[in-house]
């Protein structure tokens, strides 16, 4: 028997493909099943054009048979089969795809699409097998042939006996090595899992003889095992069904079956597009945050199918980072696959799908916000931080896309409000959108800096996430209203400035200069407060970096010691100020003591650490004596 060498550079390509192209050996079964499905599709198409061929879909199937004792795995299909010439052409030249050439020659109808685009898929069998044999009988032919190869050295083709039309692939599975276990590809449970993972939605039944049990005789206490032929795959994917046929329970069951999450999804989006690009998609907005969502280990992405065959577990390119919480899948017939079908070429089709999906997700979130507020607030509690990060990330490139989805706790409403709701409720004389930052709503509520704004009836947004201020700094304004922190040096309230007596400023200039000198570089300035009503002291800031931002930046691993320009503000209408004036006039040492105490009090109010706690406690003791 003469062995024929592979054509072209097939020997080198085969070695490269076996060792490099596929990242997971289990992929071989997906490839062979896809080829088998293509073969049945070809027979279906031939039946459309040849009256002598009758196609009854129920008579066609794919079967996987494992023989553990002899280390043999078989894959049998009832497809169109191959002639000797087709075996030579399709299997003798690597990267020659019979499916691709057939697809180019014919335009398939009725949803039957040829999956294969590269001829390398078949050769993935050599990743797990020492010897691969293909016995095939073509439709309309009386003679069958056997193609056999041990890998890169070449192959043989000889006449063979086979009664039925179709193809049988026989793989002699490799022996285990120190690094690899090949036994798994002979295990019933493992083969079932691979079929369900990659080929669950192949349109023809994929059958296996499955071990099950039944009562032995008439007793219920003894059981016996027996083999039963079962169909492993689901065949008809939920996304190809009419939406009118499906219930909420159907979508939730699919969510659970695919292990998209352990929660119940808040909302699903079923997309069917048949235009410039054709695709189906089912997307889910989860209710709860995955345990690793805000960690480096989390991988975003949607399951990607090509004509019902799983190509990628998580295609990250289909989702923008700010919608990375979305789970689901996309199935398209128009994708440009790379040689291993494990990754996509970055092409126009993928970008179009991603753009459309992004639009659909945003529309669904807006609908939730408008019509199902409670559900949206539940979603926002889990993933609002990601939306805010999306505003901040990429230098604010997506801020206009996301700004109407943001919500913050309101000082007046005592609940979450949107920026649009805040602006709509603003009094005519209010120029800015005011916000206050802190660890909790309760702490922000007590901040001295909020007194003036609360007195004027202005609403304040409470920022409690570390990303909040950074996102708002990037947003800058909303509907031509700028954002302003309650700790900002200038609150932009002109009327209050008029209330400050210029004489008071001049009269106490030396006092404040002395206090500033006593504090050194701890503060940029000491000033009369225009915002305090009942509290004696507070810290405000000049510049873009606020105190809360300083705390967050300081906690980061690559801390660059960025500090806010702090200003110590004194309430001249408080009794403490009288003590300051008296000390300035009669006891400068006591004034230094009071200054240190007030500064440390202001730090504590802001949740900042005191530089020297021992000195602070000693200072308190001094004024108690």
Coordinates of C-alpha atoms in Angstrom, one line a residue:
X1 CA 0.0 0.0 0.0
X2 CA 1.6 3.2 -1.2
X3 CA 1.6 6.2 1.3
X4 CA 0.9 9.6 -0.3
X5 CA 2.6 12.6 1.1
X6 CA 0.5 15.7 2.0
X7 CA 0.5 18.3 -0.6
X8 CA 2.1 21.8 -0.6
X9 CA 3.6 22.6 2.8
X10 CA 1.0 20.6 4.5
X11 CA 3.5 18.5 6.6
X12 CA 4.9 21.6 8.2
X13 CA 1.5 23.2 8.6
X14 CA 0.1 20.1 10.2
X15 CA 2.8 20.0 12.8
X16 CA 2.3 23.7 13.5
X17 CA -1.4 23.3 13.7
X18 CA -1.3 20.4 16.1
X19 CA 1.1 22.1 18.4
X20 CA 0.1 25.8 18.1
X21 CA -3.2 26.7 16.6
X22 CA -5.6 25.2 19.1
X23 CA -5.4 26.3 22.8
X24 CA -7.5 23.4 24.1
X25 CA -7.4 19.8 22.9
X26 CA -11.1 19.3 23.5
X27 CA -11.8 21.5 20.5
X28 CA -11.2 18.5 18.2
X29 CA -14.6 17.1 18.9
X30 CA -16.3 20.5 18.1
X31 CA -14.5 20.6 14.7
X32 CA -15.4 17.0 13.8
X33 CA -19.0 17.5 14.8
X34 CA -19.2 20.7 12.8
X35 CA -17.8 18.9 9.7
X36 CA -20.4 16.1 10.2
X37 CA -23.2 18.7 10.4
X38 CA -21.9 20.3 7.2
X39 CA -22.0 16.9 5.5
X40 CA -25.7 16.5 6.3
X41 CA -26.4 20.1 5.2
X42 CA -24.8 19.3 1.8
X43 CA -27.1 16.4 1.4
X44 CA -30.1 18.6 2.3
X45 CA -29.1 21.1 -0.3
X46 CA -28.6 18.4 -2.9
X47 CA -32.2 17.2 -2.2
X48 CA -33.4 20.7 -3.0
X49 CA -31.9 20.5 -6.5
X50 CA -32.1 16.8 -7.3
X51 CA -35.5 15.0 -7.3
X52 CA -33.8 11.7 -7.0
X53 CA -32.5 12.6 -3.5
X54 CA -35.0 12.5 -0.7
X55 CA -34.1 14.3 2.5
X56 CA -36.0 13.4 5.7
X57 CA -34.4 15.4 8.5
X58 CA -35.5 12.8 11.1
X59 CA -33.3 10.2 9.4
X60 CA -30.1 12.1 9.8
X61 CA -27.9 12.2 12.9
X62 CA -24.3 12.2 14.2
X63 CA -23.1 9.5 16.6
X64 CA -20.2 9.5 19.0
X65 CA -18.9 6.0 20.1
X66 CA -16.2 5.5 22.7
X67 CA -14.4 2.1 23.2
X68 CA -12.3 2.6 26.3
X69 CA -10.8 -0.9 26.2
X70 CA -9.3 -0.4 22.7
X71 CA -8.7 3.3 23.1
X72 CA -10.8 4.1 20.0
X73 CA -13.2 7.0 19.5
X74 CA -15.6 7.0 16.6
X75 CA -17.7 9.8 15.1
X76 CA -20.3 8.7 12.6
X77 CA -22.5 10.9 10.4
X78 CA -25.2 10.2 7.8
X79 CA -24.2 13.0 5.6
X80 CA -23.4 13.2 1.9
X81 CA -20.1 11.3 2.2
X82 CA -16.9 11.7 0.1
X83 CA -15.7 10.1 -3.1
X84 CA -12.0 9.1 -3.5
X85 CA -11.3 12.4 -5.3
X86 CA -13.0 14.4 -2.5
X87 CA -11.0 12.5 0.2
X88 CA -7.9 13.3 -1.7
X89 CA -8.8 17.0 -2.2
X90 CA -10.4 17.8 1.2
X91 CA -8.2 15.7 3.4
X92 CA -5.0 15.5 1.3
X93 CA -4.4 19.3 1.3
X94 CA -4.5 21.0 4.7
X95 CA -6.5 24.3 4.7
X96 CA -8.5 23.1 1.8
X97 CA -12.1 23.4 2.9
X98 CA -14.8 21.5 1.1
X99 CA -17.4 23.5 3.1
X100 CA -15.9 26.8 2.1
X101 CA -15.8 26.0 -1.6
X102 CA -19.3 24.5 -1.4
X103 CA -20.5 27.7 0.3
X104 CA -19.0 29.9 -2.5
X105 CA -20.6 27.8 -5.2
X106 CA -24.1 27.7 -3.7
X107 CA -26.4 30.0 -1.8
X108 CA -28.0 28.0 0.9
X109 CA -31.6 28.6 1.9
X110 CA -34.0 27.8 4.8
X111 CA -31.4 28.6 7.5
X112 CA -29.0 25.7 6.5
X113 CA -25.6 27.2 6.6
X114 CA -22.2 25.5 6.1
X115 CA -20.1 26.1 9.2
X116 CA -16.6 25.2 7.9
X117 CA -14.4 27.9 6.5
X118 CA -11.0 26.3 6.9
X119 CA -9.9 22.8 6.1
X120 CA -7.7 22.5 9.2
X121 CA -10.5 21.5 11.6
X122 CA -10.4 17.8 10.7
X123 CA -6.7 17.7 11.5
X124 CA -7.3 18.8 15.1
X125 CA -8.0 15.0 15.6
X126 CA -4.3 14.5 15.6
X127 CA -4.0 16.4 18.8
X128 CA -5.5 13.4 20.6
X129 CA -5.0 10.5 18.2
X130 CA -2.0 8.6 16.9
X131 CA -3.9 7.2 14.0
X132 CA -7.0 8.7 12.2
X133 CA -9.0 6.7 9.7
X134 CA -11.9 8.0 7.6
X135 CA -14.3 5.6 6.0
X136 CA -16.7 7.3 3.6
X137 CA -19.3 6.5 1.0
X138 CA -20.5 9.3 -1.2
X139 CA -24.2 9.7 -2.0
X140 CA -24.8 8.2 -5.4
X141 CA -21.7 6.0 -5.3
X142 CA -21.5 2.2 -5.0
X143 CA -17.9 2.2 -3.7
X144 CA -16.6 3.4 -0.3
X145 CA -13.0 4.4 0.5
X146 CA -10.8 4.4 3.6
X147 CA -8.4 7.3 4.2
X148 CA -5.8 6.7 6.9
X149 CA -3.0 8.7 8.4
X150 CA -0.6 8.7 11.3
X151 CA 0.1 12.4 11.1
X152 CA 2.5 14.5 9.1
X153 CA 4.2 11.7 7.2
X154 CA 1.3 11.2 4.8
X155 CA -1.8 9.1 4.2
X156 CA -3.3 6.2 2.3
X157 CA -6.6 5.8 0.4
X158 CA -7.9 2.3 -0.3
X159 CA -11.3 0.9 -1.4
X160 CA -13.4 -0.2 1.5
X161 CA -16.8 -1.9 2.3
X162 CA -19.5 0.4 3.8
X163 CA -23.2 -0.2 3.3
X164 CA -24.6 3.2 4.1
X165 CA -23.9 6.7 2.7
X166 CA -22.0 8.9 5.2
X167 CA -18.7 9.1 6.9
X168 CA -17.1 7.4 9.9
X169 CA -14.0 8.8 11.6
X170 CA -12.1 6.4 13.7
X171 CA -9.4 7.8 16.1
X172 CA -6.9 5.7 18.0
X173 CA -6.5 7.8 21.1
X174 CA -3.0 8.5 22.3
X175 CA -1.6 6.9 25.5
X176 CA -1.2 9.1 28.5
X177 CA 2.0 11.0 29.1
X178 CA 3.5 12.6 32.2
X179 CA 2.1 16.0 31.1
X180 CA -1.1 15.0 29.3
X181 CA -4.1 12.7 30.1
X182 CA -5.9 11.5 27.0
X183 CA -8.2 9.1 28.9
X184 CA -10.7 11.9 29.3
X185 CA -11.6 11.7 25.6
X186 CA -12.9 8.2 26.1
X187 CA -14.9 9.0 29.2
X188 CA -18.7 9.2 28.7
X189 CA -19.3 12.1 31.0
X190 CA -16.4 14.1 29.5
X191 CA -17.6 13.6 25.9
X192 CA -21.1 14.6 26.9
X193 CA -19.8 17.8 28.5
X194 CA -17.7 18.8 25.5
X195 CA -20.7 18.2 23.2
X196 CA -23.0 20.3 25.4
X197 CA -20.4 23.0 25.6
X198 CA -19.6 23.5 22.0
X199 CA -22.2 21.7 19.8
X200 CA -25.4 21.8 21.9
X201 CA -27.2 23.8 19.1
X202 CA -26.1 21.8 16.1
X203 CA -29.4 21.2 14.2
X204 CA -29.0 17.5 13.9
X205 CA -29.2 15.0 16.9
X206 CA -25.8 14.0 18.3
X207 CA -26.3 10.6 19.8
X208 CA -24.3 8.5 22.3
X209 CA -24.8 5.2 24.1
X210 CA -25.2 6.4 27.7
X211 CA -24.9 4.3 30.8
X212 CA -28.0 4.6 33.0
X213 CA -29.6 2.4 35.6
X214 CA -33.0 0.8 36.3
X215 CA -34.5 -1.4 39.0
X216 CA -33.4 -5.0 38.9
X217 CA -36.5 -7.2 38.7
X218 CA -39.4 -6.1 40.7
X219 CA -37.4 -4.8 43.7
X220 CA -36.7 -1.1 44.2
X221 CA -33.6 -1.7 46.3
X222 CA -31.3 -3.2 43.6
X223 CA -30.4 -1.5 40.4
X224 CA -28.6 -2.6 37.2
X225 CA -26.7 -0.6 34.7
X226 CA -27.5 -0.7 31.0
X227 CA -26.7 1.2 27.8
X228 CA -29.3 3.5 26.3
X229 CA -28.9 5.6 23.1
X230 CA -29.6 9.2 24.0
X231 CA -29.6 12.5 22.1
X232 CA -27.0 14.8 23.9
X233 CA -27.6 18.1 22.2
X234 CA -30.6 20.5 22.5
X235 CA -30.6 21.1 18.7
X236 CA -33.0 24.1 18.5
X237 CA -31.4 27.1 20.3
X238 CA -33.7 29.4 22.2
X239 CA -32.5 32.4 20.3
X240 CA -33.9 31.1 17.0
X241 CA -37.3 30.7 18.4
X242 CA -40.0 33.4 18.0
X243 CA -40.1 35.7 21.0
X244 CA -43.9 35.1 21.2
X245 CA -43.2 31.4 21.8
X246 CA -41.0 32.1 24.8
X247 CA -41.9 33.0 28.4
X248 CA -39.9 34.8 31.1
X249 CA -39.3 31.3 32.7
X250 CA -37.8 30.1 29.4
X251 CA -35.2 32.9 29.4
X252 CA -34.5 32.4 33.1
X253 CA -34.0 28.7 32.6
X254 CA -31.5 29.4 29.7
X255 CA -29.7 31.8 32.0
X256 CA -29.3 29.1 34.6
X257 CA -28.4 26.3 32.1
X258 CA -25.6 28.4 30.7
X259 CA -24.4 29.3 34.2
X260 CA -24.3 33.0 33.5
X261 CA -24.9 33.6 37.2
X262 CA -26.4 32.2 40.4
X263 CA -28.9 35.0 40.7
X264 CA -32.1 35.6 38.7
X265 CA -31.6 38.1 35.9
X266 CA -33.3 41.4 36.3
X267 CA -34.0 41.7 32.6
X268 CA -33.4 40.0 29.3
X269 CA -32.9 41.4 25.8
X270 CA -33.7 39.2 22.8
X271 CA -32.3 40.5 19.6
X272 CA -32.9 39.2 16.0
X273 CA -31.3 41.2 13.2
X274 CA -31.5 40.3 9.5
X275 CA -30.0 43.1 7.6
X276 CA -26.5 44.2 6.6
X277 CA -25.3 41.7 9.1
X278 CA -27.4 38.8 10.4
X279 CA -27.3 37.7 14.0
X280 CA -29.3 36.6 17.0
X281 CA -28.6 37.5 20.6
X282 CA -29.9 37.0 24.1
X283 CA -28.5 39.4 26.7
X284 CA -29.1 39.5 30.4
X285 CA -28.8 42.2 33.0
X286 CA -28.0 40.4 36.2
X287 CA -29.4 41.3 39.6
X288 CA -26.3 40.8 41.7
X289 CA -22.6 41.5 41.3
X290 CA -20.5 38.5 40.7
X291 CA -18.0 37.9 43.5
X292 CA -15.0 38.7 41.3
X293 CA -16.6 41.5 39.3
X294 CA -14.4 44.2 40.7
X295 CA -11.2 42.1 40.6
X296 CA -8.5 41.6 38.0
X297 CA -9.7 38.0 37.6
X298 CA -13.1 39.0 36.1
X299 CA -13.4 38.5 32.4
X300 CA -16.0 40.3 30.5
X301 CA -17.5 39.0 27.2
X302 CA -20.4 37.3 25.6
X303 CA -20.5 33.7 24.3
X304 CA -20.0 33.8 20.6
X305 CA -21.5 31.2 18.2
X306 CA -21.1 30.8 14.5
X307 CA -24.1 29.1 13.1
X308 CA -24.9 27.5 16.4
X309 CA -21.3 26.3 17.2
X310 CA -19.6 27.9 20.2
X311 CA -16.5 29.8 19.0
X312 CA -15.5 31.7 22.1
X313 CA -16.6 31.4 25.7
X314 CA -16.1 35.2 26.2
X315 CA -15.8 37.5 23.3
X316 CA -14.7 40.8 25.1
X317 CA -14.9 42.8 21.9
X318 CA -18.7 42.6 21.9
X319 CA -19.1 44.7 25.1
X320 CA -17.7 48.0 26.2
X321 CA -16.0 48.0 29.6
X322 CA -18.8 50.0 31.2
X323 CA -21.4 47.3 30.2
X324 CA -19.1 44.4 31.2
X325 CA -21.7 43.2 33.7
X326 CA -24.0 42.0 30.8
X327 CA -24.2 38.3 30.3
X328 CA -25.4 36.3 27.3
X329 CA -24.6 35.2 23.8
X330 CA -24.4 36.1 20.1
X331 CA -24.9 33.8 17.1
X332 CA -24.1 35.0 13.6
X333 CA -23.6 33.4 10.2
X334 CA -21.6 36.3 8.9
X335 CA -18.4 36.2 11.0
X336 CA -14.9 36.1 9.6
X337 CA -13.2 33.3 11.6
X338 CA -9.5 32.8 12.0
X339 CA -7.9 29.5 11.2
X340 CA -8.6 27.8 14.6
X341 CA -12.2 29.2 14.9
X342 CA -11.2 30.0 18.5
X343 CA -10.7 33.7 17.9
X344 CA -12.2 36.3 15.6
X345 CA -10.5 38.4 13.0
X346 CA -11.2 42.0 14.0
X347 CA -13.5 42.9 11.2
X348 CA -16.3 45.1 10.3
X349 CA -19.1 42.6 11.1
X350 CA -17.9 42.2 14.7
X351 CA -17.8 46.0 15.2
X352 CA -21.3 46.4 13.8
X353 CA -22.7 43.7 16.1
X354 CA -20.9 45.3 19.1
X355 CA -22.3 48.8 18.2
X356 CA -25.8 47.5 17.9
X357 CA -25.6 45.5 21.2
X358 CA -24.3 48.6 23.0
X359 CA -27.3 50.6 21.8
X360 CA -29.7 47.9 22.8
X361 CA -28.3 47.6 26.3
X362 CA -28.5 51.4 26.9
X363 CA -32.1 51.5 25.6
X364 CA -33.0 48.6 28.0
X365 CA -31.4 50.4 30.9
X366 CA -33.2 53.6 30.1
X367 CA -36.5 51.7 29.8
X368 CA -35.9 50.2 33.2
X369 CA -35.1 53.6 34.7
X370 CA -38.3 55.1 33.3
X371 CA -40.8 52.3 33.7
X372 CA -39.4 50.0 36.4
X373 CA -37.6 52.3 38.8
X374 CA -37.3 49.8 41.7
X375 CA -35.6 47.2 39.4
X376 CA -33.3 49.9 38.0
X377 CA -32.2 51.0 41.5
X378 CA -31.5 47.4 42.4
X379 CA -29.4 47.1 39.3
X380 CA -27.7 50.4 40.1
X381 CA -26.8 49.2 43.6
X382 CA -24.9 46.4 42.0
X383 CA -23.4 48.0 38.9
X384 CA -23.7 51.8 39.2
X385 CA -20.0 52.0 40.1
X386 CA -19.2 50.4 36.7
X387 CA -21.2 53.1 34.9
X388 CA -19.5 55.8 36.8
X389 CA -16.1 54.3 36.0
X390 CA -17.2 54.3 32.4
X391 CA -17.7 58.1 32.6
X392 CA -14.3 58.6 34.1
X393 CA -12.4 56.1 31.9
X394 CA -10.8 56.8 28.5
X395 CA -10.6 60.6 29.4
X396 CA -14.4 60.9 29.5
X397 CA -14.9 59.7 26.0
X398 CA -18.2 57.9 26.9
X399 CA -19.6 60.4 29.4
X400 CA -22.4 61.6 27.2
X401 CA -23.4 58.0 26.5
X402 CA -23.7 57.3 30.3
X403 CA -24.6 60.5 32.1
X404 CA -28.4 60.0 31.9
X405 CA -28.0 56.6 33.6
X406 CA -26.2 57.9 36.7
X407 CA -28.0 58.3 40.0
X408 CA -26.9 59.8 43.4
X409 CA -28.5 60.0 46.8
X410 CA -30.4 63.3 47.4
X411 CA -30.3 65.4 50.6
X412 CA -33.9 66.5 50.0
X413 CA -35.5 63.4 48.5
X414 CA -33.7 61.0 50.8
X415 CA -33.4 58.6 47.8
X416 CA -31.5 58.2 44.6
X417 CA -32.2 60.8 41.9
X418 CA -30.9 61.2 38.3
X419 CA -29.0 64.3 37.2
X420 CA -32.0 65.2 35.1
X421 CA -34.3 65.1 38.1
X422 CA -31.9 67.2 40.1
X423 CA -31.6 69.9 37.5
X424 CA -35.4 69.9 36.9
X425 CA -35.9 70.6 40.6
X426 CA -33.3 73.4 40.9
X427 CA -34.6 76.8 42.1
X428 CA -34.1 79.6 39.5
X429 CA -31.4 81.3 41.6
X430 CA -29.2 78.1 41.9
X431 CA -26.3 78.2 39.5
X432 CA -24.5 74.9 40.3
X433 CA -25.2 71.2 41.0
X434 CA -23.9 70.8 44.6
X435 CA -22.4 67.6 46.0
X436 CA -20.7 66.4 49.2
X437 CA -18.4 63.5 49.5
X438 CA -18.0 61.1 52.5
X439 CA -18.0 57.6 53.7
X440 CA -21.8 57.4 54.3
X441 CA -25.0 59.4 54.0
X442 CA -25.1 59.8 57.7
X443 CA -21.6 61.3 57.9
X444 CA -22.2 63.6 55.0
X445 CA -25.5 64.8 56.6
X446 CA -23.5 66.1 59.5
X447 CA -20.8 67.9 57.5
X448 CA -20.5 71.6 58.6
X449 CA -19.9 72.6 55.0
X450 CA -23.5 71.8 54.1
X451 CA -25.1 74.3 56.5
X452 CA -25.4 77.3 54.2
X453 CA -26.7 75.3 51.2
X454 CA -29.2 73.4 53.4
X455 CA -30.4 76.8 54.8
X456 CA -31.0 78.1 51.3
X457 CA -33.0 75.0 50.4
X458 CA -30.5 73.8 47.8
X459 CA -30.4 70.0 47.1
X460 CA -27.0 68.3 47.7
X461 CA -26.0 65.1 46.0
X462 CA -24.2 62.6 48.3
X463 CA -21.1 60.9 46.9
X464 CA -20.1 57.8 48.8
X465 CA -18.3 55.8 46.1
X466 CA -14.5 56.4 45.6
X467 CA -15.1 56.8 41.9
X468 CA -17.8 59.5 42.3
X469 CA -15.8 62.7 42.4
X470 CA -13.4 61.5 39.7
X471 CA -16.3 60.8 37.4
X472 CA -18.0 64.1 38.1
X473 CA -14.7 66.0 37.5
X474 CA -14.6 64.3 34.1
X475 CA -18.2 65.1 33.4
X476 CA -17.7 68.7 34.5
X477 CA -21.3 69.8 33.8
X478 CA -24.7 68.5 33.0
X479 CA -27.2 70.5 31.0
X480 CA -24.9 73.6 31.2
X481 CA -24.9 73.4 35.0
X482 CA -21.4 72.9 36.5
X483 CA -20.8 70.7 39.5
X484 CA -19.5 72.2 42.7
X485 CA -18.4 70.6 45.9
X486 CA -19.8 71.9 49.2
X487 CA -16.1 72.1 50.3
X488 CA -15.1 74.2 47.4
X489 CA -13.4 77.5 48.3
X490 CA -16.1 79.5 46.5
X491 CA -19.7 78.2 46.6
X492 CA -20.8 80.7 44.0
X493 CA -23.4 82.4 46.1
X494 CA -23.0 86.1 45.6
X495 CA -25.5 87.2 48.2
X496 CA -23.5 85.5 50.9
X497 CA -20.4 87.4 49.9
X498 CA -22.1 90.6 50.4
X499 CA -23.0 89.6 54.0
X500 CA -19.3 89.3 54.9
X501 CA -18.2 92.6 56.5
X502 CA -15.0 93.8 54.9
X503 CA -14.1 95.4 58.2
X504 CA -14.2 92.0 59.9
X505 CA -11.7 90.7 57.4
X506 CA -9.3 93.6 57.9
X507 CA -9.8 93.7 61.6
X508 CA -8.9 90.0 62.0
X509 CA -6.2 89.8 59.3
X510 CA -3.3 89.6 61.7
X511 CA -5.1 86.9 63.8
X512 CA -5.6 84.7 60.8
X513 CA -2.0 85.2 59.6
X514 CA -0.8 84.2 63.0
X515 CA -2.9 81.0 62.9
X516 CA -1.7 80.2 59.4
X517 CA 1.9 80.6 60.5
X518 CA 1.3 78.3 63.5
X519 CA -0.1 75.6 61.2
X520 CA 2.8 76.0 58.7
X521 CA 2.4 74.0 55.4
X522 CA -0.6 72.0 56.8
X523 CA -3.0 74.6 55.3
X524 CA -2.9 77.0 52.4
X525 CA -4.8 79.7 54.2
X526 CA -7.0 80.5 57.3
X527 CA -10.2 82.4 56.4
X528 CA -13.5 83.7 57.7
X529 CA -16.2 81.1 56.8
X530 CA -19.1 82.2 54.6
X531 CA -20.8 78.8 54.9
X532 CA -20.8 77.8 58.6
X533 CA -23.8 78.6 60.8
X534 CA -23.6 76.5 64.0
X535 CA -20.2 74.8 63.7
X536 CA -17.0 76.6 64.7
X537 CA -14.6 75.3 62.1
X538 CA -14.3 73.3 58.9
X539 CA -11.8 72.5 56.1
X540 CA -12.4 73.5 52.5
X541 CA -10.1 73.3 49.5
X542 CA -8.8 75.5 46.8
X543 CA -8.1 73.8 43.4
X544 CA -9.3 70.6 41.7
X545 CA -8.2 68.0 44.3
X546 CA -10.7 67.7 47.1
X547 CA -10.1 66.2 50.5
X548 CA -12.0 63.0 49.6
X549 CA -10.0 62.7 46.4
X550 CA -6.8 63.1 48.5
X551 CA -7.9 60.2 50.8
X552 CA -8.6 57.9 47.8
X553 CA -5.3 58.8 46.0
X554 CA -3.4 58.2 49.2
X555 CA -4.8 54.7 49.6
X556 CA -3.6 53.7 46.1
X557 CA -0.5 51.5 45.7
X558 CA 1.2 54.0 43.5
X559 CA 0.5 56.9 45.8
X560 CA 2.3 60.0 44.5
X561 CA 1.5 62.0 47.7
X562 CA -1.0 64.2 46.0
X563 CA -2.6 66.6 48.5
X564 CA -5.5 68.9 48.5
X565 CA -4.8 72.6 49.1
X566 CA -6.6 72.8 52.5
X567 CA -8.1 76.0 53.9
X568 CA -9.1 76.3 57.6
X569 CA -12.4 78.2 57.8
X570 CA -13.5 79.9 61.1
X571 CA -17.0 80.8 62.0
X572 CA -16.7 84.3 63.4
X573 CA -20.2 84.2 64.8
X574 CA -19.4 81.2 67.1
X575 CA -18.3 81.6 70.7
X576 CA -15.0 79.9 70.0
X577 CA -14.0 82.9 67.9
X578 CA -14.2 85.1 70.9
X579 CA -11.7 82.9 72.7
X580 CA -9.4 83.1 69.7
X581 CA -9.5 86.9 69.7
X582 CA -8.9 87.0 73.4
X583 CA -5.9 84.7 73.1
X584 CA -4.5 86.7 70.2
X585 CA -4.7 89.8 72.4
X586 CA -3.4 88.3 75.6
X587 CA -1.8 84.9 75.2
X588 CA -0.2 83.9 71.9
X589 CA 0.8 80.5 73.4
X590 CA -2.8 79.7 74.1
X591 CA -3.8 80.9 70.6
X592 CA -1.3 78.4 69.1
X593 CA -2.9 75.7 71.3
X594 CA -6.4 76.6 70.2
X595 CA -5.3 76.7 66.5
X596 CA -3.9 73.2 66.7
X597 CA -7.0 71.9 68.4
X598 CA -9.3 73.5 65.8
X599 CA -7.3 72.1 62.9
X600 CA -7.3 68.6 64.4
X601 CA -11.0 68.9 65.0
X602 CA -11.5 69.8 61.3
X603 CA -9.4 66.8 60.3
X604 CA -11.5 64.5 62.4
X605 CA -14.7 65.9 60.9
X606 CA -13.4 65.0 57.4
X607 CA -12.4 61.5 58.5
X608 CA -8.7 62.3 58.1
X609 CA -6.0 61.0 60.5
X610 CA -4.5 63.3 63.1
X611 CA -0.7 63.6 62.6
X612 CA 0.1 63.3 66.3
X613 CA -2.7 61.8 68.4
X614 CA -0.6 62.0 71.6
X615 CA -0.1 65.7 71.1
X616 CA -3.8 66.2 70.4
X617 CA -4.8 64.4 73.7
X618 CA -2.2 66.5 75.6
X619 CA -3.6 69.7 74.1
X620 CA -7.1 68.7 75.3
X621 CA -5.8 68.1 78.8
X622 CA -4.1 71.5 78.8
X623 CA -7.4 73.4 78.3
X624 CA -9.1 71.2 80.9
X625 CA -6.6 72.2 83.7

